[in-house]
Amino acid sequence: MNHTKARRLSNIISIIGVVLLLFTPLFEKVPALLVIFCAAGFIAIGVSFILIYQYYRCPHCQGVLPVRTLLIPSFCPHCGKKLDEPER
Ligand SMILES: [Zn+2]
């Protein structure tokens, strides 16, 4: 998995996790569903973090790329080499 796919997949999974956590107050009278939604939300967010730290790396120096920017960088901030063009 390249860094572009990892970033996009991580974004999608973390959004799903946040949405699951936002739905948990709806189930405060059904503790089983509340626990399931809460656990699934935290697991999704955890998986998105794991994806970032495993795969969102420079292909040249393996440095973790910055996650606090909206855009996927064109150049690695660690070694300065050009990153692959994002796939459409
Ligand atoms: Zn690099």
GROMACS .gro file of C-alpha atoms and ligand atoms in nm:
model
   89
    1MET     CA    1   0.000   0.000   0.000
    2ASN     CA    2   0.146   0.337  -0.097
    3HIS     CA    3   0.122   0.654   0.111
    4THR     CA    4  -0.164   0.803  -0.092
    5LYS     CA    5  -0.389   0.500  -0.050
    6ALA     CA    6  -0.298   0.476   0.320
    7ARG     CA    7  -0.392   0.842   0.378
    8ARG     CA    8  -0.724   0.816   0.194
    9LEU     CA    9  -0.819   0.487   0.359
   10SER     CA   10  -0.723   0.625   0.700
   11ASN     CA   11  -0.937   0.935   0.641
   12ILE     CA   12  -1.240   0.724   0.545
   13ILE     CA   13  -1.200   0.484   0.840
   14SER     CA   14  -1.151   0.766   1.092
   15ILE     CA   15  -1.464   0.945   0.963
   16ILE     CA   16  -1.659   0.619   1.002
   17GLY     CA   17  -1.521   0.590   1.357
   18VAL     CA   18  -1.626   0.943   1.450
   19VAL     CA   19  -1.974   0.888   1.301
   20LEU     CA   20  -2.011   0.566   1.504
   21LEU     CA   21  -1.911   0.753   1.821
   22LEU     CA   22  -2.156   1.035   1.740
   23PHE     CA   23  -2.438   0.778   1.720
   24THR     CA   24  -2.367   0.631   2.066
   25PRO     CA   25  -2.596   0.876   2.258
   26LEU     CA   26  -2.891   0.736   2.060
   27PHE     CA   27  -2.842   0.402   2.233
   28GLU     CA   28  -2.811   0.512   2.595
   29LYS     CA   29  -3.117   0.299   2.680
   30VAL     CA   30  -2.973  -0.006   2.498
   31PRO     CA   31  -2.640  -0.071   2.671
   32ALA     CA   32  -2.540  -0.357   2.439
   33LEU     CA   33  -2.568  -0.138   2.127
   34LEU     CA   34  -2.400   0.150   2.305
   35VAL     CA   35  -2.101  -0.070   2.388
   36ILE     CA   36  -2.087  -0.212   2.034
   37PHE     CA   37  -2.099   0.132   1.866
   38CYS     CA   38  -1.851   0.279   2.113
   39ALA     CA   39  -1.607  -0.009   2.070
   40ALA     CA   40  -1.641  -0.008   1.690
   41GLY     CA   41  -1.580   0.368   1.682
   42PHE     CA   42  -1.264   0.346   1.892
   43ILE     CA   43  -1.140   0.045   1.695
   44ALA     CA   44  -1.194   0.230   1.366
   45ILE     CA   45  -1.003   0.532   1.492
   46GLY     CA   46  -0.725   0.303   1.620
   47VAL     CA   47  -0.703   0.128   1.282
   48SER     CA   48  -0.676   0.464   1.107
   49PHE     CA   49  -0.383   0.561   1.334
   50ILE     CA   50  -0.215   0.225   1.268
   51LEU     CA   51  -0.258   0.274   0.891
   52ILE     CA   52  -0.097   0.618   0.912
   53TYR     CA   53   0.204   0.502   1.112
   54GLN     CA   54   0.253   0.182   0.912
   55TYR     CA   55   0.194   0.300   0.556
   56TYR     CA   56   0.183   0.682   0.536
   57ARG     CA   57   0.559   0.702   0.494
   58CYS     CA   58   0.808   0.835   0.244
   59PRO     CA   59   0.899   0.554  -0.001
   60HIS     CA   60   1.262   0.677  -0.001
   61CYS     CA   61   1.353   0.735   0.368
   62GLN     CA   62   1.052   0.572   0.542
   63GLY     CA   63   0.986   0.890   0.743
   64VAL     CA   64   0.625   0.940   0.856
   65LEU     CA   65   0.465   1.208   0.640
   66PRO     CA   66   0.284   1.504   0.804
   67VAL     CA   67  -0.081   1.432   0.891
   68ARG     CA   68  -0.180   1.781   1.003
   69THR     CA   69  -0.208   1.909   0.646
   70LEU     CA   70  -0.513   1.861   0.427
   71LEU     CA   71  -0.311   1.788   0.114
   72ILE     CA   72  -0.078   1.496   0.059
   73PRO     CA   73   0.268   1.656   0.022
   74SER     CA   74   0.455   1.642  -0.310
   75PHE     CA   75   0.797   1.628  -0.144
   76CYS     CA   76   0.913   1.445   0.167
   77PRO     CA   77   0.980   1.688   0.456
   78HIS     CA   78   1.254   1.455   0.586
   79CYS     CA   79   1.472   1.377   0.283
   80GLY     CA   80   1.332   1.632   0.032
   81LYS     CA   81   1.280   1.375  -0.245
   82LYS     CA   82   0.974   1.393  -0.468
   83LEU     CA   83   0.690   1.165  -0.365
   84ASP     CA   84   0.494   0.964  -0.619
   85GLU     CA   85   0.207   1.146  -0.785
   86PRO     CA   86  -0.123   1.073  -0.610
   87GLU     CA   87  -0.337   0.826  -0.805
   88ARG     CA   88  -0.676   0.952  -0.917
   89ZN      ZN   89   1.181   1.092   0.265
   0.00000   0.00000   0.00000
